[in-house]
PDB file of C-alpha atoms and ligand atoms in Angstrom:
ATOM      1  CA  MET A   1      -8.397   0.600   0.307  1.00  0.00           C
ATOM      2  CA  GLU A   2      -4.570   1.391  -0.219  1.00  0.00           C
ATOM      3  CA  LEU A   3      -1.686  -0.092   1.944  1.00  0.00           C
ATOM      4  CA  LYS A   4       1.643   2.189   1.679  1.00  0.00           C
ATOM      5  CA  TYR A   5       4.981   1.315   2.576  1.00  0.00           C
ATOM      6  CA  LEU A   6       6.775   3.606   4.501  1.00  0.00           C
ATOM      7  CA  GLY A   7       9.910   2.100   5.304  1.00  0.00           C
ATOM      8  CA  HIS A   8      10.953   0.197   8.593  1.00  0.00           C
ATOM      9  CA  SER A   9       7.925  -0.612  10.324  1.00  0.00           C
ATOM     10  CA  ALA A  10       5.851   2.531   8.955  1.00  0.00           C
ATOM     11  CA  PHE A  11       2.627   1.871   6.946  1.00  0.00           C
ATOM     12  CA  GLU A  12      -0.390   3.960   5.624  1.00  0.00           C
ATOM     13  CA  ILE A  13      -3.719   2.026   4.895  1.00  0.00           C
ATOM     14  CA  ARG A  14      -6.265   4.762   3.225  1.00  0.00           C
ATOM     15  CA  THR A  15      -9.770   3.484   3.512  1.00  0.00           C
ATOM     16  CA  ASN A  16     -13.123   5.051   2.325  1.00  0.00           C
ATOM     17  CA  SER A  17     -13.505   6.839   5.606  1.00  0.00           C
ATOM     18  CA  GLY A  18     -10.090   7.842   6.898  1.00  0.00           C
ATOM     19  CA  VAL A  19      -6.636   7.714   6.832  1.00  0.00           C
ATOM     20  CA  ILE A  20      -4.751   5.628   9.116  1.00  0.00           C
ATOM     21  CA  LEU A  21      -0.732   5.829  10.118  1.00  0.00           C
ATOM     22  CA  ILE A  22       1.047   2.776  11.823  1.00  0.00           C
ATOM     23  CA  ASP A  23       4.556   3.557  13.463  1.00  0.00           C
ATOM     24  CA  PRO A  24       5.319   6.817  12.148  1.00  0.00           C
ATOM     25  CA  PHE A  25       8.872   5.952  11.672  1.00  0.00           C
ATOM     26  CA  LEU A  26       9.820   8.388   8.795  1.00  0.00           C
ATOM     27  CA  VAL A  27      13.209   8.513   7.841  1.00  0.00           C
ATOM     28  CA  LYS A  28      13.277   6.610   4.087  1.00  0.00           C
ATOM     29  CA  CYS A  29      10.359   9.317   3.354  1.00  0.00           C
ATOM     30  CA  PRO A  30      11.079  12.411   5.210  1.00  0.00           C
ATOM     31  CA  ASP A  31       8.934  14.131   2.697  1.00  0.00           C
ATOM     32  CA  PHE A  32       5.700  12.083   2.854  1.00  0.00           C
ATOM     33  CA  ASP A  33       2.695  14.008   2.653  1.00  0.00           C
ATOM     34  CA  TYR A  34       0.541  12.745   6.087  1.00  0.00           C
ATOM     35  CA  SER A  35      -1.629  15.758   6.100  1.00  0.00           C
ATOM     36  CA  ASN A  36      -4.706  13.640   5.541  1.00  0.00           C
ATOM     37  CA  THR A  37      -3.971  11.297   8.484  1.00  0.00           C
ATOM     38  CA  THR A  38      -7.103  10.943  10.989  1.00  0.00           C
ATOM     39  CA  ASP A  39      -5.770   7.929  13.342  1.00  0.00           C
ATOM     40  CA  ILE A  40      -2.544   6.943  14.153  1.00  0.00           C
ATOM     41  CA  PHE A  41      -1.453   3.520  15.630  1.00  0.00           C
ATOM     42  CA  VAL A  42       1.867   3.121  17.559  1.00  0.00           C
ATOM     43  CA  THR A  43       2.654  -0.665  18.645  1.00  0.00           C
ATOM     44  CA  HIS A  44       5.340   0.528  20.963  1.00  0.00           C
ATOM     45  CA  GLY A  45       7.626   3.243  22.589  1.00  0.00           C
ATOM     46  CA  HIS A  46      10.621   2.939  20.831  1.00  0.00           C
ATOM     47  CA  ALA A  47      11.922   5.861  18.521  1.00  0.00           C
ATOM     48  CA  ASP A  48      12.084   3.588  15.337  1.00  0.00           C
ATOM     49  CA  HIS A  49       8.115   2.726  16.194  1.00  0.00           C
ATOM     50  CA  LEU A  50       6.674   6.291  18.057  1.00  0.00           C
ATOM     51  CA  GLY A  51       8.543   8.120  15.123  1.00  0.00           C
ATOM     52  CA  LYS A  52       7.101  11.419  14.454  1.00  0.00           C
ATOM     53  CA  ALA A  53       3.697  10.469  15.866  1.00  0.00           C
ATOM     54  CA  PRO A  54       3.099  13.251  18.358  1.00  0.00           C
ATOM     55  CA  GLN A  55       4.296  15.826  15.819  1.00  0.00           C
ATOM     56  CA  ILE A  56       1.839  14.352  13.003  1.00  0.00           C
ATOM     57  CA  ALA A  57      -0.936  14.506  15.540  1.00  0.00           C
ATOM     58  CA  ILE A  58      -0.576  18.104  16.481  1.00  0.00           C
ATOM     59  CA  LYS A  59      -0.549  19.225  12.857  1.00  0.00           C
ATOM     60  CA  THR A  60      -3.196  17.303  11.590  1.00  0.00           C
ATOM     61  CA  GLY A  61      -5.552  16.467  14.877  1.00  0.00           C
ATOM     62  CA  ALA A  62      -5.283  12.841  14.219  1.00  0.00           C
ATOM     63  CA  LEU A  63      -6.013  10.292  17.173  1.00  0.00           C
ATOM     64  CA  ILE A  64      -3.419   8.386  18.542  1.00  0.00           C
ATOM     65  CA  THR A  65      -4.204   4.909  19.480  1.00  0.00           C
ATOM     66  CA  ALA A  66      -1.631   3.035  21.961  1.00  0.00           C
ATOM     67  CA  VAL A  67      -1.588   1.354  24.836  1.00  0.00           C
ATOM     68  CA  PHE A  68      -2.676   3.267  27.932  1.00  0.00           C
ATOM     69  CA  GLU A  69       0.850   3.894  29.121  1.00  0.00           C
ATOM     70  CA  LEU A  70       2.162   4.866  25.795  1.00  0.00           C
ATOM     71  CA  ALA A  71      -0.794   6.804  25.067  1.00  0.00           C
ATOM     72  CA  LYS A  72      -0.472   8.527  28.134  1.00  0.00           C
ATOM     73  CA  TYR A  73       2.913   9.612  27.224  1.00  0.00           C
ATOM     74  CA  CYS A  74       1.717  10.794  24.151  1.00  0.00           C
ATOM     75  CA  ALA A  75      -0.607  13.319  25.749  1.00  0.00           C
ATOM     76  CA  ARG A  76       2.157  14.960  27.174  1.00  0.00           C
ATOM     77  CA  TYR A  77       2.175  16.752  23.502  1.00  0.00           C
ATOM     78  CA  GLY A  78      -1.537  17.972  24.259  1.00  0.00           C
ATOM     79  CA  VAL A  79      -2.710  15.615  21.384  1.00  0.00           C
ATOM     80  CA  ASN A  80      -5.996  13.453  21.302  1.00  0.00           C
ATOM     81  CA  VAL A  81      -4.943   9.909  22.139  1.00  0.00           C
ATOM     82  CA  ASN A  82      -7.453   6.306  22.587  1.00  0.00           C
ATOM     83  CA  GLY A  83      -5.509   4.682  25.431  1.00  0.00           C
ATOM     84  CA  ILE A  84      -6.429   0.624  25.147  1.00  0.00           C
ATOM     85  CA  SER A  85      -4.505  -2.638  25.901  1.00  0.00           C
ATOM     86  CA  LEU A  86      -5.062  -6.275  24.670  1.00  0.00           C
ATOM     87  CA  GLY A  87      -8.600  -8.081  25.268  1.00  0.00           C
ATOM     88  CA  GLY A  88     -11.201  -6.449  22.856  1.00  0.00           C
ATOM     89  CA  TRP A  89     -12.091  -4.758  19.629  1.00  0.00           C
ATOM     90  CA  ILE A  90     -12.404  -0.871  19.262  1.00  0.00           C
ATOM     91  CA  SER A  91     -14.235   0.479  16.822  1.00  0.00           C
ATOM     92  CA  TYR A  92     -13.545   3.538  14.538  1.00  0.00           C
ATOM     93  CA  ASP A  93     -15.678   5.353  11.785  1.00  0.00           C
ATOM     94  CA  TRP A  94     -13.485   2.890   9.305  1.00  0.00           C
ATOM     95  CA  GLY A  95     -13.677  -0.565  10.962  1.00  0.00           C
ATOM     96  CA  ARG A  96     -11.992  -2.247  14.357  1.00  0.00           C
ATOM     97  CA  VAL A  97      -8.610  -2.991  15.644  1.00  0.00           C
ATOM     98  CA  ILE A  98      -7.695  -5.435  18.435  1.00  0.00           C
ATOM     99  CA  ALA A  99      -3.953  -5.109  19.954  1.00  0.00           C
ATOM    100  CA  LEU A 100      -2.578  -8.426  20.232  1.00  0.00           C
ATOM    101  CA  PRO A 101       0.540  -9.455  22.200  1.00  0.00           C
ATOM    102  CA  ALA A 102       3.894  -8.933  20.866  1.00  0.00           C
ATOM    103  CA  PHE A 103       7.086 -10.258  22.969  1.00  0.00           C
ATOM    104  CA  HIS A 104       9.296  -7.130  23.148  1.00  0.00           C
ATOM    105  CA  SER A 105      10.677  -4.440  25.656  1.00  0.00           C
ATOM    106  CA  ASN A 106       8.945  -0.952  25.826  1.00  0.00           C
ATOM    107  CA  SER A 107      10.025   2.659  27.074  1.00  0.00           C
ATOM    108  CA  SER A 108      10.199   5.700  25.459  1.00  0.00           C
ATOM    109  CA  ASP A 109      13.573   7.293  24.608  1.00  0.00           C
ATOM    110  CA  ASP A 110      13.568   9.250  27.794  1.00  0.00           C
ATOM    111  CA  GLY A 111      12.931   5.975  29.777  1.00  0.00           C
ATOM    112  CA  THR A 112       9.285   6.426  30.458  1.00  0.00           C
ATOM    113  CA  TYR A 113       7.834   2.851  30.587  1.00  0.00           C
ATOM    114  CA  THR A 114       5.100   2.923  27.507  1.00  0.00           C
ATOM    115  CA  GLY A 115       3.039  -0.067  28.976  1.00  0.00           C
ATOM    116  CA  CYS A 116       3.516  -3.332  26.906  1.00  0.00           C
ATOM    117  CA  PRO A 117       4.071  -3.844  23.358  1.00  0.00           C
ATOM    118  CA  VAL A 118       1.602  -4.973  21.017  1.00  0.00           C
ATOM    119  CA  GLY A 119       0.468  -5.884  17.733  1.00  0.00           C
ATOM    120  CA  TYR A 120      -2.739  -4.378  15.755  1.00  0.00           C
ATOM    121  CA  LEU A 121      -5.240  -6.766  13.727  1.00  0.00           C
ATOM    122  CA  PHE A 122      -6.808  -3.934  11.552  1.00  0.00           C
ATOM    123  CA  GLU A 123     -10.573  -5.106  10.313  1.00  0.00           C
ATOM    124  CA  ILE A 124     -11.426  -2.611   7.237  1.00  0.00           C
ATOM    125  CA  GLU A 125     -13.615  -3.454   4.293  1.00  0.00           C
ATOM    126  CA  GLY A 126     -14.168  -7.088   4.742  1.00  0.00           C
ATOM    127  CA  LYS A 127     -10.016  -7.614   4.782  1.00  0.00           C
ATOM    128  CA  ARG A 128      -8.168  -8.177   7.960  1.00  0.00           C
ATOM    129  CA  ILE A 129      -4.487  -7.076   8.319  1.00  0.00           C
ATOM    130  CA  PHE A 130      -2.315  -8.259  10.858  1.00  0.00           C
ATOM    131  CA  HIS A 131       0.740  -5.727  11.862  1.00  0.00           C
ATOM    132  CA  SER A 132       3.070  -7.505  14.508  1.00  0.00           C
ATOM    133  CA  GLY A 133       5.139  -4.693  15.571  1.00  0.00           C
ATOM    134  CA  ASP A 134       8.503  -5.724  17.433  1.00  0.00           C
ATOM    135  CA  THR A 135       7.983  -9.610  18.498  1.00  0.00           C
ATOM    136  CA  CYS A 136       9.944 -12.333  18.749  1.00  0.00           C
ATOM    137  CA  LEU A 137       8.268 -16.023  16.915  1.00  0.00           C
ATOM    138  CA  ASN A 138       5.583 -16.714  19.906  1.00  0.00           C
ATOM    139  CA  SER A 139       3.199 -19.167  20.327  1.00  0.00           C
ATOM    140  CA  GLU A 140       0.400 -16.674  20.618  1.00  0.00           C
ATOM    141  CA  MET A 141       0.530 -16.251  16.991  1.00  0.00           C
ATOM    142  CA  LYS A 142      -0.940 -19.342  16.617  1.00  0.00           C
ATOM    143  CA  VAL A 143      -3.650 -18.283  18.342  1.00  0.00           C
ATOM    144  CA  ILE A 144      -3.917 -15.248  16.161  1.00  0.00           C
ATOM    145  CA  GLY A 145      -4.020 -17.717  12.962  1.00  0.00           C
ATOM    146  CA  GLU A 146      -7.077 -20.029  14.470  1.00  0.00           C
ATOM    147  CA  VAL A 147      -9.154 -17.071  15.978  1.00  0.00           C
ATOM    148  CA  TYR A 148      -8.322 -13.905  13.973  1.00  0.00           C
ATOM    149  CA  LYS A 149      -7.507 -15.552  10.600  1.00  0.00           C
ATOM    150  CA  PRO A 150      -5.650 -12.568   8.925  1.00  0.00           C
ATOM    151  CA  ASP A 151      -5.803 -12.172   5.291  1.00  0.00           C
ATOM    152  CA  ILE A 152      -2.340 -10.324   5.460  1.00  0.00           C
ATOM    153  CA  ALA A 153       0.342 -10.788   7.866  1.00  0.00           C
ATOM    154  CA  ILE A 154       2.852  -7.723   8.383  1.00  0.00           C
ATOM    155  CA  LEU A 155       6.131  -9.066   9.944  1.00  0.00           C
ATOM    156  CA  PRO A 156       9.551  -8.101  10.792  1.00  0.00           C
ATOM    157  CA  ILE A 157      12.303 -10.310   9.274  1.00  0.00           C
ATOM    158  CA  GLY A 158      15.624  -8.342  10.049  1.00  0.00           C
ATOM    159  CA  GLY A 159      16.378 -10.107  13.371  1.00  0.00           C
ATOM    160  CA  HIS A 160      18.910  -9.058  16.411  1.00  0.00           C
ATOM    161  CA  TYR A 161      15.789  -7.092  17.874  1.00  0.00           C
ATOM    162  CA  THR A 162      12.917  -9.125  16.532  1.00  0.00           C
ATOM    163  CA  MET A 163      12.407 -12.333  14.694  1.00  0.00           C
ATOM    164  CA  ASP A 164      14.535 -13.166  11.336  1.00  0.00           C
ATOM    165  CA  VAL A 165      13.975 -14.406   8.290  1.00  0.00           C
ATOM    166  CA  GLU A 166      14.126 -17.970   9.643  1.00  0.00           C
ATOM    167  CA  ASN A 167      11.621 -17.821  11.999  1.00  0.00           C
ATOM    168  CA  SER A 168       9.259 -15.007  10.119  1.00  0.00           C
ATOM    169  CA  ILE A 169       8.704 -18.112   8.182  1.00  0.00           C
ATOM    170  CA  ILE A 170       7.297 -20.134  10.869  1.00  0.00           C
ATOM    171  CA  ALA A 171       5.592 -17.073  12.335  1.00  0.00           C
ATOM    172  CA  SER A 172       3.690 -16.733   8.603  1.00  0.00           C
ATOM    173  CA  ASP A 173       2.562 -20.475   9.229  1.00  0.00           C
ATOM    174  CA  TRP A 174       1.382 -20.172  12.389  1.00  0.00           C
ATOM    175  CA  ILE A 175      -0.934 -16.933  11.468  1.00  0.00           C
ATOM    176  CA  GLY A 176      -1.715 -18.361   8.553  1.00  0.00           C
ATOM    177  CA  ALA A 177      -2.241 -15.458   6.100  1.00  0.00           C
ATOM    178  CA  LYS A 178      -1.947 -16.165   2.715  1.00  0.00           C
ATOM    179  CA  THR A 179      -0.013 -12.272   2.033  1.00  0.00           C
ATOM    180  CA  VAL A 180       2.942 -11.880   4.113  1.00  0.00           C
ATOM    181  CA  ILE A 181       4.640  -8.620   4.071  1.00  0.00           C
ATOM    182  CA  PRO A 182       8.149  -8.028   5.342  1.00  0.00           C
ATOM    183  CA  MET A 183       8.835  -5.034   7.275  1.00  0.00           C
ATOM    184  CA  HIS A 184      11.965  -3.999   9.979  1.00  0.00           C
ATOM    185  CA  TYR A 185      14.552  -4.733   7.524  1.00  0.00           C
ATOM    186  CA  ASN A 186      17.751  -3.196   5.890  1.00  0.00           C
ATOM    187  CA  THR A 187      17.257   0.264   7.709  1.00  0.00           C
ATOM    188  CA  PHE A 188      20.594  -0.022  10.189  1.00  0.00           C
ATOM    189  CA  PRO A 189      23.078  -2.969   9.899  1.00  0.00           C
ATOM    190  CA  GLN A 190      22.410  -4.946  12.826  1.00  0.00           C
ATOM    191  CA  ILE A 191      18.715  -5.747  10.745  1.00  0.00           C
ATOM    192  CA  ASN A 192      20.000  -6.494   7.372  1.00  0.00           C
ATOM    193  CA  ALA A 193      17.989  -9.566   5.901  1.00  0.00           C
ATOM    194  CA  ASP A 194      18.129 -12.008   2.800  1.00  0.00           C
ATOM    195  CA  ILE A 195      14.890 -10.969   1.333  1.00  0.00           C
ATOM    196  CA  ASP A 196      15.718 -13.222  -1.567  1.00  0.00           C
ATOM    197  CA  LEU A 197      15.654 -16.368   1.143  1.00  0.00           C
ATOM    198  CA  PHE A 198      12.507 -14.674   2.842  1.00  0.00           C
ATOM    199  CA  LYS A 199      10.861 -14.614  -0.449  1.00  0.00           C
ATOM    200  CA  SER A 200      11.733 -18.112  -1.410  1.00  0.00           C
ATOM    201  CA  GLU A 201      10.645 -19.640   1.431  1.00  0.00           C
ATOM    202  CA  ILE A 202       7.168 -18.163   1.595  1.00  0.00           C
ATOM    203  CA  SER A 203       6.391 -19.080  -1.875  1.00  0.00           C
ATOM    204  CA  LYS A 204       7.208 -22.622  -0.841  1.00  0.00           C
ATOM    205  CA  LYS A 205       4.818 -22.588   1.540  1.00  0.00           C
ATOM    206  CA  GLY A 206       2.264 -21.647  -0.773  1.00  0.00           C
ATOM    207  CA  LYS A 207       1.548 -18.311  -0.015  1.00  0.00           C
ATOM    208  CA  ASN A 208       2.530 -14.594  -1.390  1.00  0.00           C
ATOM    209  CA  PRO A 209       5.371 -12.918  -0.101  1.00  0.00           C
ATOM    210  CA  LEU A 210       4.847  -9.514  -0.933  1.00  0.00           C
ATOM    211  CA  ILE A 211       8.070  -7.099  -0.968  1.00  0.00           C
ATOM    212  CA  LEU A 212       6.922  -3.433  -0.711  1.00  0.00           C
ATOM    213  CA  ASN A 213       9.471  -0.477  -1.489  1.00  0.00           C
ATOM    214  CA  ILE A 214       9.665   2.483  -0.137  1.00  0.00           C
ATOM    215  CA  GLU A 215       6.002   4.476  -0.710  1.00  0.00           C
ATOM    216  CA  GLU A 216       5.032   1.850  -2.940  1.00  0.00           C
ATOM    217  CA  THR A 217       0.924   1.211  -2.699  1.00  0.00           C
ATOM    218  CA  ILE A 218      -1.111  -1.633  -3.308  1.00  0.00           C
ATOM    219  CA  THR A 219      -4.750  -1.994  -3.632  1.00  0.00           C
ATOM    220  CA  LEU A 220      -6.725  -4.019  -1.479  1.00  0.00           C
TER     221      LEU A 220
HETATM  222 NI1   NI B   1      11.301  -2.056  19.599  1.00  0.00          NI
HETATM  223 MN1   MN B   2      12.163  -1.670  15.988  1.00  0.00          MN
END
């Protein structure tokens, strides 16, 4: 399995039986080749997360998974959607996913209510990867650590709209993942983050801070 960072909160996961895009807001890599995408996961309806999801789904036939109201919004584009909510594991050819709570707001650019914001925990090829979406520090993260035990946590660190570096350090402790990947920082001036501080504090906790460059790929 390969994980590629596409800037902001966007990631691609290439598995043995499908190619997943998460929050495909691709301003940092506008020429990215998404033609093999089979599944798109969107954490909430804000433009910096929904990104080009409907357009990519139109071109590739990929299935968009999102919370019911957001999935319904995407269905307006005539694409395949899987409307889900918090609660249970959802199965795919390449593994399974559960939507977990995020504390944030949620609407589309035109003001449509798009349900509750979520994070996703992916279980693929024996690994558990948690992408928290936009969220503040919250006590649900203790449950995520205790019950779901992710190997990798992908967390926002930019502040202003989400957790900042300080709170992401606490979150990484609660979630318990050995590897922590920062996201949602340095895209706009409001979310500039001290990445060196993140790196040193995560290391002090005995964890592995994994700072990915745009379009950098790691093998898991
Ligand atoms: Ni947001
Ligand atoms: Mn955002």
